XYZ file of C-alpha atoms in Angstrom:
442
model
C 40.574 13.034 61.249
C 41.044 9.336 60.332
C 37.038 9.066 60.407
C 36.361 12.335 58.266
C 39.032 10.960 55.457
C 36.893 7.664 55.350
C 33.552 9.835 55.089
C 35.119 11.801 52.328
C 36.925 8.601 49.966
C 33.465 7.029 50.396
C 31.490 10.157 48.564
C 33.582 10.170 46.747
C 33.124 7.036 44.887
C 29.898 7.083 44.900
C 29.618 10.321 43.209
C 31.843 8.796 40.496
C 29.727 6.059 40.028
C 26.756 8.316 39.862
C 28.684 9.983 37.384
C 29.752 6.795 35.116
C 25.733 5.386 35.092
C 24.334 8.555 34.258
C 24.963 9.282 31.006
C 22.968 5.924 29.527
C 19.499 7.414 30.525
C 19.477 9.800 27.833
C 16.031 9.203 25.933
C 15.047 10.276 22.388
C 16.060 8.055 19.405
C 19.173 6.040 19.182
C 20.001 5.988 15.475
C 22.475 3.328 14.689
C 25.179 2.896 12.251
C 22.749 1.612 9.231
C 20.012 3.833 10.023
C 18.159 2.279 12.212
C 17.129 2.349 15.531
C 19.303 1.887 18.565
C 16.972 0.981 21.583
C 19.462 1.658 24.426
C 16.890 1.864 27.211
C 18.038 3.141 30.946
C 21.622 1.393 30.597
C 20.023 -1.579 32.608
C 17.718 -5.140 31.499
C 14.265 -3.520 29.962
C 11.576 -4.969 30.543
C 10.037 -7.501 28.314
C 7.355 -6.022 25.389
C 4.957 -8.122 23.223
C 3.329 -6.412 20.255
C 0.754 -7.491 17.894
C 1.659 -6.503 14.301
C -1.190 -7.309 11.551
C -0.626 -6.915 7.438
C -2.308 -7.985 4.107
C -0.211 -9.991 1.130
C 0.830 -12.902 -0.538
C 3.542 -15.237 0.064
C 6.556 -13.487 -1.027
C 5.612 -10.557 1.659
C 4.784 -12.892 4.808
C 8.397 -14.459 4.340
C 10.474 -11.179 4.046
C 8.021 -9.704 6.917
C 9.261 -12.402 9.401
C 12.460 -11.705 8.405
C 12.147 -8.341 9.378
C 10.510 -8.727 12.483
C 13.587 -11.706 13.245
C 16.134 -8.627 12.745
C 14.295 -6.256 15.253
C 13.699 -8.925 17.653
C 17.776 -9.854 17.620
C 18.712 -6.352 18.140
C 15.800 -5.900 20.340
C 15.606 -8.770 22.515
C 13.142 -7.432 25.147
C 10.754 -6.972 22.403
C 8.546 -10.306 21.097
C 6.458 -9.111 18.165
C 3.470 -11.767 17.572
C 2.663 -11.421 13.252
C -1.206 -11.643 12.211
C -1.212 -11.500 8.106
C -3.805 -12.990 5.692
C -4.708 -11.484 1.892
C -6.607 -8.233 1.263
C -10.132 -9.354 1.680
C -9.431 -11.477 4.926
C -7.333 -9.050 6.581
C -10.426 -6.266 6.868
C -12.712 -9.269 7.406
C -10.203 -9.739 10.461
C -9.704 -6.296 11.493
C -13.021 -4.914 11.940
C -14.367 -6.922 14.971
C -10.794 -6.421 16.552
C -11.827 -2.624 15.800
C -15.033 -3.008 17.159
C -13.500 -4.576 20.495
C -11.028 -2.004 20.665
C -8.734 -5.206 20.161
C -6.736 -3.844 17.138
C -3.153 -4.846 17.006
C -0.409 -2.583 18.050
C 1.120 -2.236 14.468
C -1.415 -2.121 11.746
C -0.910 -2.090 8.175
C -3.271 0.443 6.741
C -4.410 1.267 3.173
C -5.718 4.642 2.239
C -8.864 2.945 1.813
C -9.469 2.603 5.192
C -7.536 4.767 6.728
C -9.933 7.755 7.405
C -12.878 5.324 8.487
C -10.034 4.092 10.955
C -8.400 7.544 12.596
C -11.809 9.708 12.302
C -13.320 6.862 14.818
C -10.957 7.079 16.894
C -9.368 3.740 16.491
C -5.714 5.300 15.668
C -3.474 6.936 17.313
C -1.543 10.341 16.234
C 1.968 9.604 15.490
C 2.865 13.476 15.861
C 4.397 13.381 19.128
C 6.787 10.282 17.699
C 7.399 11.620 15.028
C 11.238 13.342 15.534
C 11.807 11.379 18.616
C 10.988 7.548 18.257
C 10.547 7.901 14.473
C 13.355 9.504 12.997
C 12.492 11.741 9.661
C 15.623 13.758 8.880
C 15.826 11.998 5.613
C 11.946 11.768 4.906
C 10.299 14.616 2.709
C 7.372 16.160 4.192
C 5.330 15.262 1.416
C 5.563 11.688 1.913
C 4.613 12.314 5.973
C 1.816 14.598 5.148
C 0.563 11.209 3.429
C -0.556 10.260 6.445
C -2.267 13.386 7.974
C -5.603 14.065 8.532
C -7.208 17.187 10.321
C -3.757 18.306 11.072
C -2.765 15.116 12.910
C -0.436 12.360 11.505
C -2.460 8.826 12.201
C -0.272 6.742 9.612
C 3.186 6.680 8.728
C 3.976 5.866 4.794
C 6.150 3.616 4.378
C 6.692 3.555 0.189
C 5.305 5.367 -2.944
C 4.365 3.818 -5.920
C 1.914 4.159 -8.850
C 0.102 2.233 -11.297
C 0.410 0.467 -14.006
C 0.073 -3.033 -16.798
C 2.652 -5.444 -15.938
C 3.034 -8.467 -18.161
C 4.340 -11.040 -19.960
C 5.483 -10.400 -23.489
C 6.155 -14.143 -24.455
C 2.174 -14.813 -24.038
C 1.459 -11.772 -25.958
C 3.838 -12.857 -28.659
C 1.837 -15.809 -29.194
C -1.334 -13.111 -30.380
C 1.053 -12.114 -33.107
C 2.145 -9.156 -31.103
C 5.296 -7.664 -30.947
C 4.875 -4.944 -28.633
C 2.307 -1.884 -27.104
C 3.102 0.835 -27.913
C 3.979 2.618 -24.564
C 3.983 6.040 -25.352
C 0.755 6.403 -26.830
C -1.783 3.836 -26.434
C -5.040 4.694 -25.633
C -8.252 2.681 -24.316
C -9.641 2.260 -27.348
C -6.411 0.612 -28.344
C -6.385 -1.917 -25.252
C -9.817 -2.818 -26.316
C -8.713 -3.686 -29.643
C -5.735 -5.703 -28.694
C -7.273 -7.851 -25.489
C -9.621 -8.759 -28.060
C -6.889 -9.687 -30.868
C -5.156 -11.939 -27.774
C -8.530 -13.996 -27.358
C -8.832 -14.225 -31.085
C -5.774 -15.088 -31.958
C -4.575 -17.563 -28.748
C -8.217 -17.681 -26.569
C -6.199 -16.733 -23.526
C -7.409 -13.744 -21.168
C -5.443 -10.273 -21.835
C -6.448 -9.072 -18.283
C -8.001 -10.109 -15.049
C -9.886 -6.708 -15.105
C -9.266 -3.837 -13.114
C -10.129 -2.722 -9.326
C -12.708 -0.364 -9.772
C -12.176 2.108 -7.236
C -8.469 2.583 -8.185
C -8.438 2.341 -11.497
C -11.659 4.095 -12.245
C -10.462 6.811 -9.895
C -7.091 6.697 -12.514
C -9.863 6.932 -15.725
C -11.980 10.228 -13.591
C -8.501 12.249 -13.519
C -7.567 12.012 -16.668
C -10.921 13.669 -17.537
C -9.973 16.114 -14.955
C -12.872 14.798 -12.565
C -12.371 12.801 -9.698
C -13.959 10.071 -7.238
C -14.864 12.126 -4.415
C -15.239 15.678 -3.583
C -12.644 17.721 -1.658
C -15.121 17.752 1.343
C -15.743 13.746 0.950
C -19.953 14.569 0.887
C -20.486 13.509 -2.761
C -19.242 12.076 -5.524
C -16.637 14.325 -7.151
C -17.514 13.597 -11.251
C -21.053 14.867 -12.575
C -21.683 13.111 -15.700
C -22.901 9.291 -15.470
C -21.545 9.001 -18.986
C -17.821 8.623 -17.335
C -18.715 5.685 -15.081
C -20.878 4.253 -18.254
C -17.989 4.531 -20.306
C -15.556 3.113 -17.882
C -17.460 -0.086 -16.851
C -19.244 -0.559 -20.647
C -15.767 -1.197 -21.517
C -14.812 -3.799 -19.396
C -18.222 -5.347 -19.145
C -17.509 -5.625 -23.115
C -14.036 -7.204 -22.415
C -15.798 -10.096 -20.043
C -18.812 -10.236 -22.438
C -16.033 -10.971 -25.740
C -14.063 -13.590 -23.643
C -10.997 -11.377 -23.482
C -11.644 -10.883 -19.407
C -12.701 -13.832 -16.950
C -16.323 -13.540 -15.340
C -16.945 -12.969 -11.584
C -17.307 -16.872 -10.854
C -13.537 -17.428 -12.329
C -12.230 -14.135 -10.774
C -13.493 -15.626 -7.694
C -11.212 -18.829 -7.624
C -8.269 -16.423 -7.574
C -7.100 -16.247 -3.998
C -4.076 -14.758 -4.470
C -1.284 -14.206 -6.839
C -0.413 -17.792 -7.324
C -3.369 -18.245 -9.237
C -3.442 -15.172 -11.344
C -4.252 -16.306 -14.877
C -0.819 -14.717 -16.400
C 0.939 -17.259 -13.478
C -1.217 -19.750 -14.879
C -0.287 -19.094 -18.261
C -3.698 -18.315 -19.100
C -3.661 -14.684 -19.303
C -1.123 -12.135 -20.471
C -1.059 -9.658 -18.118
C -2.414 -7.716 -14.348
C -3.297 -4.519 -13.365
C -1.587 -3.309 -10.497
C 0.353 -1.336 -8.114
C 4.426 -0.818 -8.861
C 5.406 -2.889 -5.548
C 3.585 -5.459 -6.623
C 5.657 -6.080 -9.913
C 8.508 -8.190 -8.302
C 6.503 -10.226 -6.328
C 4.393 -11.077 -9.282
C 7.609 -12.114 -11.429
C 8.577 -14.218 -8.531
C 5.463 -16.161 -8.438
C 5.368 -16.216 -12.178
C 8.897 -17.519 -12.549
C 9.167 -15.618 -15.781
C 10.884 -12.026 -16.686
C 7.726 -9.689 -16.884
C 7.496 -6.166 -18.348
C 6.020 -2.984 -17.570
C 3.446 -0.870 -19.594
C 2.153 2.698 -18.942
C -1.405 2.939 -18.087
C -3.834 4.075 -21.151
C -3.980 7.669 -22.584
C -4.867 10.309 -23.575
C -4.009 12.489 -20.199
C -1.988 10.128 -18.828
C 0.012 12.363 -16.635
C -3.143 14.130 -15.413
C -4.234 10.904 -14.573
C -0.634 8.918 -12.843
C 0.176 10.376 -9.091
C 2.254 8.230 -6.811
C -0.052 7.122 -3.422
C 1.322 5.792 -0.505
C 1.405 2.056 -0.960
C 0.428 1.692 2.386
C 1.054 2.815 6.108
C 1.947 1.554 9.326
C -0.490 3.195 11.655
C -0.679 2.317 16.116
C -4.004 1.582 17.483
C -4.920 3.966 19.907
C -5.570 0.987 22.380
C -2.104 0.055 22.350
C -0.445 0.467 25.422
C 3.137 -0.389 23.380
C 3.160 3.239 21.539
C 6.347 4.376 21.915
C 7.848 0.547 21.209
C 5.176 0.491 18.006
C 6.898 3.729 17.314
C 10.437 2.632 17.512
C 9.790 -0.596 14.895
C 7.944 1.664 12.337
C 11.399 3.724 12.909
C 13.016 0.389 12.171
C 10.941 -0.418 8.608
C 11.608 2.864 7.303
C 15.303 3.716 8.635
C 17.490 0.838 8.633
C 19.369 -0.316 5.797
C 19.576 -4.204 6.532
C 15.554 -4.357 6.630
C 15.146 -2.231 3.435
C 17.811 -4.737 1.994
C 15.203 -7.897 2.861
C 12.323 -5.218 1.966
C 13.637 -3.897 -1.307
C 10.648 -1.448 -1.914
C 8.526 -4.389 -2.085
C 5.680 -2.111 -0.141
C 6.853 0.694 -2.312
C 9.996 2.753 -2.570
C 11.073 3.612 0.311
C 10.593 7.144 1.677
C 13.949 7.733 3.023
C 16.655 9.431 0.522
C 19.435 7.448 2.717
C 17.716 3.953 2.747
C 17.065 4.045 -1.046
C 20.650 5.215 -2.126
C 21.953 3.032 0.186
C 20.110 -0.527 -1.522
C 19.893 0.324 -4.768
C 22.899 -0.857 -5.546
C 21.541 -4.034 -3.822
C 18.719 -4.688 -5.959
C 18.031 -6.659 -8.909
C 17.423 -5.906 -12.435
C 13.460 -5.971 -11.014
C 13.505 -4.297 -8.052
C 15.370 -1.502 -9.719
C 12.917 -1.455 -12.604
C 10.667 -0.695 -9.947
C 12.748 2.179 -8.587
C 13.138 3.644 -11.837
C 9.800 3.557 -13.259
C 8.645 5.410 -9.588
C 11.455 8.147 -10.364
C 10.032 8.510 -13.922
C 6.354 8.805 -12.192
C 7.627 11.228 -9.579
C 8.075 13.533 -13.056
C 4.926 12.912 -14.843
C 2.205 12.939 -12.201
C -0.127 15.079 -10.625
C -0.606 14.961 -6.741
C -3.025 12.934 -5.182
C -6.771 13.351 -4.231
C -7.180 13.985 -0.556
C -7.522 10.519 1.700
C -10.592 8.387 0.885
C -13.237 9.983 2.964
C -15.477 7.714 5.363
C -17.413 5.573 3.774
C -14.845 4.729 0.988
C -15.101 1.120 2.195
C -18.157 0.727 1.634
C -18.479 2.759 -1.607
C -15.612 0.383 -2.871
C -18.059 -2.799 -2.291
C -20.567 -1.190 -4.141
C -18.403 -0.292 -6.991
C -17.566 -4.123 -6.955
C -20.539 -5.343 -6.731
C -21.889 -3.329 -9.342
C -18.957 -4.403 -11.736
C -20.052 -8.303 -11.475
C -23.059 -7.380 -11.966
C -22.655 -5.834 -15.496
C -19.909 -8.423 -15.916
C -22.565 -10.969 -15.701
C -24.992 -8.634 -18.146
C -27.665 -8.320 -15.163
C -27.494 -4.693 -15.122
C -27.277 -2.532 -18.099
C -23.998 0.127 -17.280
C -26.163 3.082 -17.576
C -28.691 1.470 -15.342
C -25.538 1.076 -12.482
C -24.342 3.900 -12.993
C -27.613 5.741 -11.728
C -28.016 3.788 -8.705
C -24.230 3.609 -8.069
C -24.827 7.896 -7.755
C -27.758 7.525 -5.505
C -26.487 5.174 -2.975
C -22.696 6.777 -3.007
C -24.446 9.975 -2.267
C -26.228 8.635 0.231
C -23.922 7.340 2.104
C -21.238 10.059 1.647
C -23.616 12.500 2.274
C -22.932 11.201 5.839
C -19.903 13.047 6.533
C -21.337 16.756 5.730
């Protein structure tokens, strides 16, 4: 009797410790507190992780994207995430021979421009089966997901909207004898007339000039055309006279004085050497979650114009800033998963974030810093929310070949900037060789 009592006490307790452990090894996604995630693991010491995590910016960015990575790595101690950043040009310079050596960093930072050269060869993985689980999206719109889809699969995850846009400073343009643009309803031929007044009047720069592929894509909608087809085969506009129009104009600008030349646009690295930092310009052409970094580096209070009319709303649509994506050779997915959960969910990041990579796409995360931000991060934030009601939505993802098209459409802008090509001359060859290569993909 004595012997089965002993038998029995000791089940006993080991069913209740069964019973005590058991609940720990739940799996899905932990969501803490402040939104973000809660890596709990299997109750026990996890093992240790090292990720690779690659991105494109300037100063400002690098610093608050260390911070970031310092937050996960406290609250995820197993977890060692190694940082590989440089600017724009670099970072592709960078990533393609990783690509080609299926040696891509866990965590990549991926622009639209890019990103369907990237996932249609295979280089990305699909986020669908995180998406829910390790990457929570019960306060992310569909719409800002579907951002990232192609061909029915999800291979990047936005992390921030935004739109485009003149920011500058109105003490330099004060010095032209100008007051003020008129916001509402300037038009091209209006910016013509007053980068050329600012050289006149002061012989600084009005402008650095604008990307081409972005901002001529902007110019195409408002004439209801656009860059590329739906299919991605051809180009989507007809008429050469567009492009000629376009790229006459700026050509004109550089030509006048009132834009620098290739060989000056060259010696600007990055933002710290913008002319309007320098005090040599009056203002850039760029994305919204660029502004505050730009007034940081300038050390002055900037402003914000609306691009150029007529159409303007036909014209605006808010992109995807940019996107986390996980290279399909990462053998970290569901850890790559859980910090892009991090970014986009948790409330103490977004607070050293503060939509610098756009607004954010979680309701939650952007109620919950706004009140956090200052007077130009929440410019930012409100100028987006005016955007979200006078836009159009976006072309479909750059098809493949964008890259590529987008170095042409560069190259071909120096050119006429440096009068060795006539516009209507570049914008005949510019067809034949986009074509050519886009053609491609049918």
């Amino acid at each position: 009797m004595r012997k089965w009592l002993t038998i029995m006490l000791a089940f006993t307790l080991v069913f209740s410790l069964a019973a005590c452990s058991g609940g720990s090894n739940s799996g899905g996604n932990n969501v803490s507190s402040n939104g973000g995630s809660g890596n709990s693991g299997d109750g026990g010491e996890q093992k240790p992780v090292k990720l690779r995590m690659a991105w494109w910016g300037g100063q400002p960015r690098h610093d608050y994207t260390l911070e970031v990575i310092k937050l996960y790595q406290q609250e995820n101690p197993h977890v060692t995430i190694e940082p590989e950043y440089a600017n724009f040009d670099d970072y592709w310079k960078r990533l393609a021979p990783q690509a080609a050596a299926n040696e891509l960093p866990d965590i990549i930072q991926m622009d639209i421009s890019y990103f369907t050269q990237y996932a249609q060869k295979g280089q990305l993985a699909d986020l669908t089966p995180y998406i829910g689980n390790q990457i929570n999206v019960d306060n992310i719109s569909e719409n800002a997901i579907a951002g990232g889809k192609l061909d029915d699969k999800i291979y990047a995850f936005n992390v921030g909207v935004n739109t485009v846009q003149f920011q500058y400073n109105p003490e330099t343009l004060k010095k032209a004898g100008i007051e003020e643009i008129d916001d509402e309803n300037w038009t091209w031929e209006d910016y013509v007339r007053i980068a050329k007044q600012v050289k006149d009047n002061t012989g600084l720069y009005f402008d650095t000039g604008m990307r081409p592929e972005v901002f001529f894509g902007y110019f195409l909608r408002t004439k209801g055309q656009h860059l590329y087809n739906a299919e991605g085969t051809a180009l989507g506009y007809e008429d050469d006279a567009l492009f000629v129009e376009f790229f006459g104009r700026l050509a004109e600008l550089v030509k006048y004085g009132a834009a620098p030349a290739p060989d000056v646009k060259a010696q600007i690295k990055g933002p710290e050497d913008d002319p309007m930092v320098k005090g040599t310009g009056v203002g850039i052409w760029q994305w919204t979650n660029q502004y505050v970094s730009i007034q940081q580096i300038a050390g002055v209070p900037l402003e914000m114009l609306h691009m150029p009319g007529p159409d303007r709303e036909q014209g605006l649509y808010l992109k995807p800033s940019m996107y986390f994506a996980i290279s399909k050779n990462s053998k970290q997915k569901e850890e790559a998963a859980k910090f892009i959960d991090f970014w986009v969910n948790n409330v103490e990041a977004n607070k050293l974030i503060k939509g610098e990579r756009g607004v954010p796409v979680s309701s939650v995360v952007k109620d919950a810093i706004k009140p956090e931000l200052d007077e130009a991060q929440a410019k930012v934030f409100d100028y987006v929310a005016w955007a979200e009601e006078n836009s159009t939505p976006m072309d479909p993802p750059d098809p493949v070949g964008a890259a590529e098209i987008m170095n042409m459409l560069k190259s071909y802008s120096e050119q006429m900037d440096f009068q060795k090509i006539t516009p209507e001359e570049a914008a005949k060859r510019f067809r034949e060789e986009a074509n050519a290569v886009l053609g491609k993909n049918k």
